PDB file of C-alpha atoms in Angstrom:
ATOM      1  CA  UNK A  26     -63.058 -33.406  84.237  1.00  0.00           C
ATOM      2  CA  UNK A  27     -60.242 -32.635  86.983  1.00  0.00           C
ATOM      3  CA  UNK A  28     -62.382 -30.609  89.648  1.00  0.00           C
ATOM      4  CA  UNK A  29     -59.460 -28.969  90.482  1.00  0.00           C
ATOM      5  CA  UNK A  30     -57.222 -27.462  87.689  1.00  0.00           C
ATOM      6  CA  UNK A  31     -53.708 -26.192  88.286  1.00  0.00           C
ATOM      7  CA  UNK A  32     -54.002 -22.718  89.368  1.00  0.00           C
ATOM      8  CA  UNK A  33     -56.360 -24.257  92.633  1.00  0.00           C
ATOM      9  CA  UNK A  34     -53.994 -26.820  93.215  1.00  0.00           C
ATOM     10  CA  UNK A  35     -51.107 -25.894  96.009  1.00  0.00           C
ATOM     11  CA  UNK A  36     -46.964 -26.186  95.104  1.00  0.00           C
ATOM     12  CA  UNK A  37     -46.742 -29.997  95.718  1.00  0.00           C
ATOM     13  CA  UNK A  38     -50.376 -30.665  93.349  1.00  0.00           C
ATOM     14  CA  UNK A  39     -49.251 -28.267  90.258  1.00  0.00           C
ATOM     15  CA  UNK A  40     -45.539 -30.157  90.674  1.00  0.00           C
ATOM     16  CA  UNK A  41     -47.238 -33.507  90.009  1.00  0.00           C
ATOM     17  CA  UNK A  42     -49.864 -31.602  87.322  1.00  0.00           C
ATOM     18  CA  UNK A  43     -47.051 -30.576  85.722  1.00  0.00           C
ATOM     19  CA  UNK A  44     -44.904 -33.971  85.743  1.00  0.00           C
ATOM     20  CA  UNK A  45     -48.180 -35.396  84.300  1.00  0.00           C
ATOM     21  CA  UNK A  46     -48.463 -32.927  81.642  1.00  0.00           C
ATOM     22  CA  UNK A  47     -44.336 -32.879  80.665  1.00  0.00           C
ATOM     23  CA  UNK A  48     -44.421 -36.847  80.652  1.00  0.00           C
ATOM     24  CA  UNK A  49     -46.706 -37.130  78.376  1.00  0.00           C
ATOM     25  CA  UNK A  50     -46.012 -35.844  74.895  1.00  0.00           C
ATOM     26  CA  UNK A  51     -50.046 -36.286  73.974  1.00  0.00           C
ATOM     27  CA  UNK A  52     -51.211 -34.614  77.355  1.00  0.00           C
ATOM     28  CA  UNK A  53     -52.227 -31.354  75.622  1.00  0.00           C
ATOM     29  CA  UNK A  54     -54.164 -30.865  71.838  1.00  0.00           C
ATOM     30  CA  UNK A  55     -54.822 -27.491  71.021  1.00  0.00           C
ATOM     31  CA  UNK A  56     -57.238 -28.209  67.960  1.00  0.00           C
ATOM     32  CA  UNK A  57     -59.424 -29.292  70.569  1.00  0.00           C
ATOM     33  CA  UNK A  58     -59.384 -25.760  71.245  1.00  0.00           C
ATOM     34  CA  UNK A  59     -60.338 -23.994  67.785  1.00  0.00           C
ATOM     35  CA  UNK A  60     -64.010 -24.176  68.630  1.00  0.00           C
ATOM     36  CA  UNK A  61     -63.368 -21.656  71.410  1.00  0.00           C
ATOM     37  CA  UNK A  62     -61.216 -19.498  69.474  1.00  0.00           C
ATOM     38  CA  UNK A  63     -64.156 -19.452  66.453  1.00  0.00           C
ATOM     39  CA  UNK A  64     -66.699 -18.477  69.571  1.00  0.00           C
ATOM     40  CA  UNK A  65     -64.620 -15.286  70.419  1.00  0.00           C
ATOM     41  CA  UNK A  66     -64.771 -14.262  66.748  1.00  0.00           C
ATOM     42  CA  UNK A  67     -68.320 -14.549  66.515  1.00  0.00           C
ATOM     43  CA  UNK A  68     -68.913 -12.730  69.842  1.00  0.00           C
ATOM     44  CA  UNK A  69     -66.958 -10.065  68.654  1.00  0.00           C
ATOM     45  CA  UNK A  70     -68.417  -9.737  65.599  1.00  0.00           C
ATOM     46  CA  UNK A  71     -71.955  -9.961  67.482  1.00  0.00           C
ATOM     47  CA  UNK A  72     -70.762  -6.908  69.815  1.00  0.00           C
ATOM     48  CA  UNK A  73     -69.260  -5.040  67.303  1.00  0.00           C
ATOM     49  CA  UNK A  74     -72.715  -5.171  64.870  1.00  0.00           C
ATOM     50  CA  UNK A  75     -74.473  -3.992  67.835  1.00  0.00           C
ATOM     51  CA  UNK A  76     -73.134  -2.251  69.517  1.00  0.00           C
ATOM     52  CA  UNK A  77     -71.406   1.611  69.400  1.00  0.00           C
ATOM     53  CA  UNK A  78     -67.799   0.440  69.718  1.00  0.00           C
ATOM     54  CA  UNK A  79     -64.976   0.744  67.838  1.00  0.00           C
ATOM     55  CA  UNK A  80     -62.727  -1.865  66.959  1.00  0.00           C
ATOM     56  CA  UNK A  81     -59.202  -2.247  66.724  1.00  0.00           C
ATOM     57  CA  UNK A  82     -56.922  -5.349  65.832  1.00  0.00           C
ATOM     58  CA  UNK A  83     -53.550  -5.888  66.742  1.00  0.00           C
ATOM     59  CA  UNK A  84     -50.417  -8.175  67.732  1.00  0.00           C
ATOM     60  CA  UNK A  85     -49.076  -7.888  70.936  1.00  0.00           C
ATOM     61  CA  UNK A  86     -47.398  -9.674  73.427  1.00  0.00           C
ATOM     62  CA  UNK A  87     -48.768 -12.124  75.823  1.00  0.00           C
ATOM     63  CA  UNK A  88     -46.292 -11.053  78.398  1.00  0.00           C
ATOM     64  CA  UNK A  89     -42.598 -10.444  78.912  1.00  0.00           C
ATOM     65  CA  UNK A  90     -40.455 -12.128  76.539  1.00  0.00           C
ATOM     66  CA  UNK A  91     -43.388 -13.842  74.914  1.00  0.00           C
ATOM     67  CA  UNK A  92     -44.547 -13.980  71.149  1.00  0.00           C
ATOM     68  CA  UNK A  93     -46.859 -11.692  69.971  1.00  0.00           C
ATOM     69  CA  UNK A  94     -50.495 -12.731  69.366  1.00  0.00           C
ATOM     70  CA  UNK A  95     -53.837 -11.496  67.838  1.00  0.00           C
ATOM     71  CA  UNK A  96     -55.813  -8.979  70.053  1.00  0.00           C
ATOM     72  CA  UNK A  97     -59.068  -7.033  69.311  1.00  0.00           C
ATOM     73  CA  UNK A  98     -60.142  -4.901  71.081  1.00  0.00           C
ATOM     74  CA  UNK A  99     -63.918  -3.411  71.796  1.00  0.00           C
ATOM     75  CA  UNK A 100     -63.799   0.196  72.839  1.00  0.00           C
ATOM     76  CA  UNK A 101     -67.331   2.307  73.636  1.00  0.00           C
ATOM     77  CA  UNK A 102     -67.382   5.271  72.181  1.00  0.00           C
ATOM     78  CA  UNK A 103     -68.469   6.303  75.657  1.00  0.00           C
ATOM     79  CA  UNK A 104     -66.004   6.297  77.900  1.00  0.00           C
ATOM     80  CA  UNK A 105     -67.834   5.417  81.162  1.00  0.00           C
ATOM     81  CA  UNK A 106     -68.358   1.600  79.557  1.00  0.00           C
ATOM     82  CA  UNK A 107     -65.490  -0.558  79.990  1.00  0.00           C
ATOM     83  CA  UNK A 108     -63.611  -2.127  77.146  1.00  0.00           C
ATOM     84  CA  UNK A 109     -63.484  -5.706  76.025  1.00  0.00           C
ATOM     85  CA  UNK A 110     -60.324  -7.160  74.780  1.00  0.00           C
ATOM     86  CA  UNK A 111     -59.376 -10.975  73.859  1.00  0.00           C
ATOM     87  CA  UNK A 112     -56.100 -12.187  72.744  1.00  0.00           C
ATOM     88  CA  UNK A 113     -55.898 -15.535  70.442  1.00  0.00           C
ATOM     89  CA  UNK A 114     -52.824 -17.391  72.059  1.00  0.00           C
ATOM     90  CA  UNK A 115     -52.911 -21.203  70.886  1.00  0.00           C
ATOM     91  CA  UNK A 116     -54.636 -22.680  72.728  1.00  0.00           C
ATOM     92  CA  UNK A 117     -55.871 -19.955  75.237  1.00  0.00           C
ATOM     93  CA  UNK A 118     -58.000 -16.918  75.042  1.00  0.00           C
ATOM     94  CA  UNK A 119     -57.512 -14.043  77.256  1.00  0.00           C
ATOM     95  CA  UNK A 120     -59.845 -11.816  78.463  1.00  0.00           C
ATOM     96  CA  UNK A 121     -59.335  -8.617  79.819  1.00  0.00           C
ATOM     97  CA  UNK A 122     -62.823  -6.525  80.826  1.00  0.00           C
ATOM     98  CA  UNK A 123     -62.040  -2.967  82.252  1.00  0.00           C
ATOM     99  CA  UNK A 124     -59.110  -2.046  83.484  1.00  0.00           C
ATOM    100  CA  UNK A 125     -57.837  -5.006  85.468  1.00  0.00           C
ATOM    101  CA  UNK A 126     -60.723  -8.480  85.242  1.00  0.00           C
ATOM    102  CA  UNK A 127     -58.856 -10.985  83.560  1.00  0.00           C
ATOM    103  CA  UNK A 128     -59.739 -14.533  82.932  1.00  0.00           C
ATOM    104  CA  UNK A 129     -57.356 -17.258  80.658  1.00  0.00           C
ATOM    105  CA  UNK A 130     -59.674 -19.638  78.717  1.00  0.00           C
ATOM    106  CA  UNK A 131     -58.916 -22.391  79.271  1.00  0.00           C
ATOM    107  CA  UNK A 132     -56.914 -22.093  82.887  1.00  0.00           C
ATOM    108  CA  UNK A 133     -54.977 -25.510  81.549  1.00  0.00           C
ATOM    109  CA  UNK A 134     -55.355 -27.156  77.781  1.00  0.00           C
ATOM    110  CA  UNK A 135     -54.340 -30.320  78.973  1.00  0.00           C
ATOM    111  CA  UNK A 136     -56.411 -33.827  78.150  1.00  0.00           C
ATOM    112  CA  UNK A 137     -55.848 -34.157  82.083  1.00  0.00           C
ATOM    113  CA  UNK A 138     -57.863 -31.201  83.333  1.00  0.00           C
ATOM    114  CA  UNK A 139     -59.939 -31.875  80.520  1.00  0.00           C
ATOM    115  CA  UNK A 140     -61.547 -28.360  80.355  1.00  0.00           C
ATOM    116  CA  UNK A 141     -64.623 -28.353  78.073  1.00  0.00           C
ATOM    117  CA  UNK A 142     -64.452 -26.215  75.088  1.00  0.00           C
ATOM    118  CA  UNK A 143     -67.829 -25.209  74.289  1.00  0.00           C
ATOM    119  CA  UNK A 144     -68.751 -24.489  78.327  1.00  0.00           C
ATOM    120  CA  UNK A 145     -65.810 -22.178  78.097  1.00  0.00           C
ATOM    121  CA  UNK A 146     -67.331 -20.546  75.174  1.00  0.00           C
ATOM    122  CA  UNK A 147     -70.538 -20.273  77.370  1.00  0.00           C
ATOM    123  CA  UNK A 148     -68.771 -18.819  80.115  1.00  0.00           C
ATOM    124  CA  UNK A 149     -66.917 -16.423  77.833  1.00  0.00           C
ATOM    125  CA  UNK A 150     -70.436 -15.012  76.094  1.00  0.00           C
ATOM    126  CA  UNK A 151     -71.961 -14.683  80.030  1.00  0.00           C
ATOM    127  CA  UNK A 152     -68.585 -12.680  80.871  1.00  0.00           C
ATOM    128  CA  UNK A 153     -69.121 -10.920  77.761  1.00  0.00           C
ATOM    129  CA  UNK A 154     -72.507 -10.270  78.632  1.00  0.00           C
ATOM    130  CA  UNK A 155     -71.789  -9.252  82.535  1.00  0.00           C
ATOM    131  CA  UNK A 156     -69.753  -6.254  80.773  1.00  0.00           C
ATOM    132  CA  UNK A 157     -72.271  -4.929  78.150  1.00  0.00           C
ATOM    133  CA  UNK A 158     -75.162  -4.901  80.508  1.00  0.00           C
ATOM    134  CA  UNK A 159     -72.537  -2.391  82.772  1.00  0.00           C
ATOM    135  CA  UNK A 160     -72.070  -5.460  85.759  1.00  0.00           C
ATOM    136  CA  UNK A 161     -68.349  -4.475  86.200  1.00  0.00           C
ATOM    137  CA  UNK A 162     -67.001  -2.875  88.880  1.00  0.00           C
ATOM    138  CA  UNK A 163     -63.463  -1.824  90.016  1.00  0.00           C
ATOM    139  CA  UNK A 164     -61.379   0.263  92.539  1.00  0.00           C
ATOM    140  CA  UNK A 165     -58.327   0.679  94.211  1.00  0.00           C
ATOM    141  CA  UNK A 166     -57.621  -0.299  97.841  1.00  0.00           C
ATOM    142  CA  UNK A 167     -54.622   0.724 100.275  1.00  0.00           C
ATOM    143  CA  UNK A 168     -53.580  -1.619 102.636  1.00  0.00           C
ATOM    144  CA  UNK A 169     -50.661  -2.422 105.046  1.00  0.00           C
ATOM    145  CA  UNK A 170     -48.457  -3.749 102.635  1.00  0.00           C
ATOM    146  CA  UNK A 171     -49.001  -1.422  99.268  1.00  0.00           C
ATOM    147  CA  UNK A 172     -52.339  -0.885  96.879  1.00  0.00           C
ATOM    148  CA  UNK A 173     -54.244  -3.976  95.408  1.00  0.00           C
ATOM    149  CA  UNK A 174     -57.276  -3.515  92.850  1.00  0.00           C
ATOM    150  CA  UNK A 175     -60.701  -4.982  93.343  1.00  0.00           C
ATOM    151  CA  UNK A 176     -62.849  -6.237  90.133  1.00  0.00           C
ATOM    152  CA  UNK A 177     -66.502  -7.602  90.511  1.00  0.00           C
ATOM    153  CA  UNK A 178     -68.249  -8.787  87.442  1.00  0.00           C
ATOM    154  CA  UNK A 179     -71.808  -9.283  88.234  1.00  0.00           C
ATOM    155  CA  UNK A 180     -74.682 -10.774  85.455  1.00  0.00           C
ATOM    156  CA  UNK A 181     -76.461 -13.373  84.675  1.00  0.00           C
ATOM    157  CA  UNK A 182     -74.780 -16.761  85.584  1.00  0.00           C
ATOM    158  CA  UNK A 183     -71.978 -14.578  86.844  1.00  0.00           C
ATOM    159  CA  UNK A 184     -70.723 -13.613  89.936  1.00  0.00           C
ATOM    160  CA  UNK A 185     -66.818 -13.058  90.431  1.00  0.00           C
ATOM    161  CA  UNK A 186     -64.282 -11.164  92.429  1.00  0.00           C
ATOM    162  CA  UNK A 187     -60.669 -10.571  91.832  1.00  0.00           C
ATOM    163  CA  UNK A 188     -58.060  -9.045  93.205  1.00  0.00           C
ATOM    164  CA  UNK A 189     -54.650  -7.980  92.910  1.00  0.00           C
ATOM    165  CA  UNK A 190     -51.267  -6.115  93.953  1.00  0.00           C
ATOM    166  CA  UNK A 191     -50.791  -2.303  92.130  1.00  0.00           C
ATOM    167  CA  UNK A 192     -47.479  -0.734  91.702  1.00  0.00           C
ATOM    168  CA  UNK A 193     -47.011   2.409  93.490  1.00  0.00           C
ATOM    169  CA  UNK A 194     -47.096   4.153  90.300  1.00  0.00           C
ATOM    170  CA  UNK A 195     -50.260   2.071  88.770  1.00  0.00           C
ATOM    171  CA  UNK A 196     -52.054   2.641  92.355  1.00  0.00           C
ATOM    172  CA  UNK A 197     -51.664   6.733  91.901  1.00  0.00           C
ATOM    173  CA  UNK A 198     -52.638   6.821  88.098  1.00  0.00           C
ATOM    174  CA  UNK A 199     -55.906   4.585  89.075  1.00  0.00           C
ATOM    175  CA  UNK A 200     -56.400   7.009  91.813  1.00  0.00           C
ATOM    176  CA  UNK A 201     -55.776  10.361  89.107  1.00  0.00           C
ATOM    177  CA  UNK A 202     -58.347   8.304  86.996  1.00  0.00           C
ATOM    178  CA  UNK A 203     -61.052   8.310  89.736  1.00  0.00           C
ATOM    179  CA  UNK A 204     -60.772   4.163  91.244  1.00  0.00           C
ATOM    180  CA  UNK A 205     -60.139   5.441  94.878  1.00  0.00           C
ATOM    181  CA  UNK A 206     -63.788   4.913  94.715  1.00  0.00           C
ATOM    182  CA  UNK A 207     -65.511   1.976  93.025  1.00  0.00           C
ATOM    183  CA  UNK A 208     -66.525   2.112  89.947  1.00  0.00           C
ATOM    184  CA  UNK A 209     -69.238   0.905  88.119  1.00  0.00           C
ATOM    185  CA  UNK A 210     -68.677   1.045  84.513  1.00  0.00           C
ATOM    186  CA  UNK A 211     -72.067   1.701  82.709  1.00  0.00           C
ATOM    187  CA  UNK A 212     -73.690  -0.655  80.131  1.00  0.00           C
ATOM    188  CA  UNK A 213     -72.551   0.008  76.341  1.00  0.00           C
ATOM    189  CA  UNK A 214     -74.791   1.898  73.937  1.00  0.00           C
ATOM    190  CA  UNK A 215     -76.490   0.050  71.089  1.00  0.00           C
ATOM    191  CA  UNK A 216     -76.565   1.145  67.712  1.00  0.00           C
ATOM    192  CA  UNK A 217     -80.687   0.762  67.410  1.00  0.00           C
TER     193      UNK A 217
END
């Protein structure tokens, strides 16, 4: 397994990742993948049996100018617990906790970083986990050159920080919605 997969690696490292990948027309299999995507169902079937969410499926687009893929979404019916959404784009999830946590499982499908499936499906359900038990937190942070977010998730097996540029616009409707401060979403309510 490469230690070090693309998004770690500097310009020169993700040119020669990349040359690697494009030269190689059997350098990524995204079947290898379908146990991952089969995990995310199940966890979301898991969360939505247990707990007081409600559930909504949709397409939507990965990004700009991308195709539209599958996304549920797992919304508490009380609003100081953070949503959970996943969208199924071949051969990645991603994850979205909260307002801004994202992860992209895997970071790189490629036989060369040789991510491992099922420990991304572990790290997904401890992620998943993180959020229910209310170990998310987020805010919104002025500094010299514009407004960034902060997200912590904090559980068992899990401890990770992001961070990230705001618009002007997205820094003063975080603020409206009470991030100036940190947050700490609260865990979701079960149905027993």
């Amino acid at each position: 397994m490469n230690p070090f997969p693309p998004e770690h690696l500097g310009a020169a490292g993700r040119a020669r990742h990349t040359a690697l990948v494009d030269g190689n027309q059997h350098a990524t299999d995204s079947d290898r993948f379908t146990t991952l995507h089969e995990a995310a169902d199940t966890l979301l079937d898991e969360l939505t049996e247990r707990y007081q969410v409600e559930r909504r499926e949709t397409k939507e687009p990965l990004g700009l100018d991308e195709a539209l893929a599958r996304t549920v979404r797992l919304i508490p019916r009380i609003p100081t617990a953070a949503p959970l959404a996943i969208q199924f784009a071949e051969p990645r999830l991603h994850l979205r906790l909260g307002r801004w946590w994202t992860a992209t499982l895997p970071v790189c499908g490629c036989h060369s970083c040789d991510e491992d499936p099922k420990l991304l499906a572990e790290q997904l359900r401890r992620h998943a986990d993180a959020l229910v038990e209310g170990g998310l937190w987020e805010r919104v942070r002025r500094g010299l050159s514009g407004s960034f977010y902060e997200a912590r998730l904090i559980g068992a097996g899990v401890r990770v920080d992001q961070e990230g540029p705001l618009s002007a616009a997205g820094a003063r409707d975080a603020r409206r919605g009470g991030f100036a401060a940190a947050v700490q979403w609260t865990p979701w309510q079960s149905r027993f």
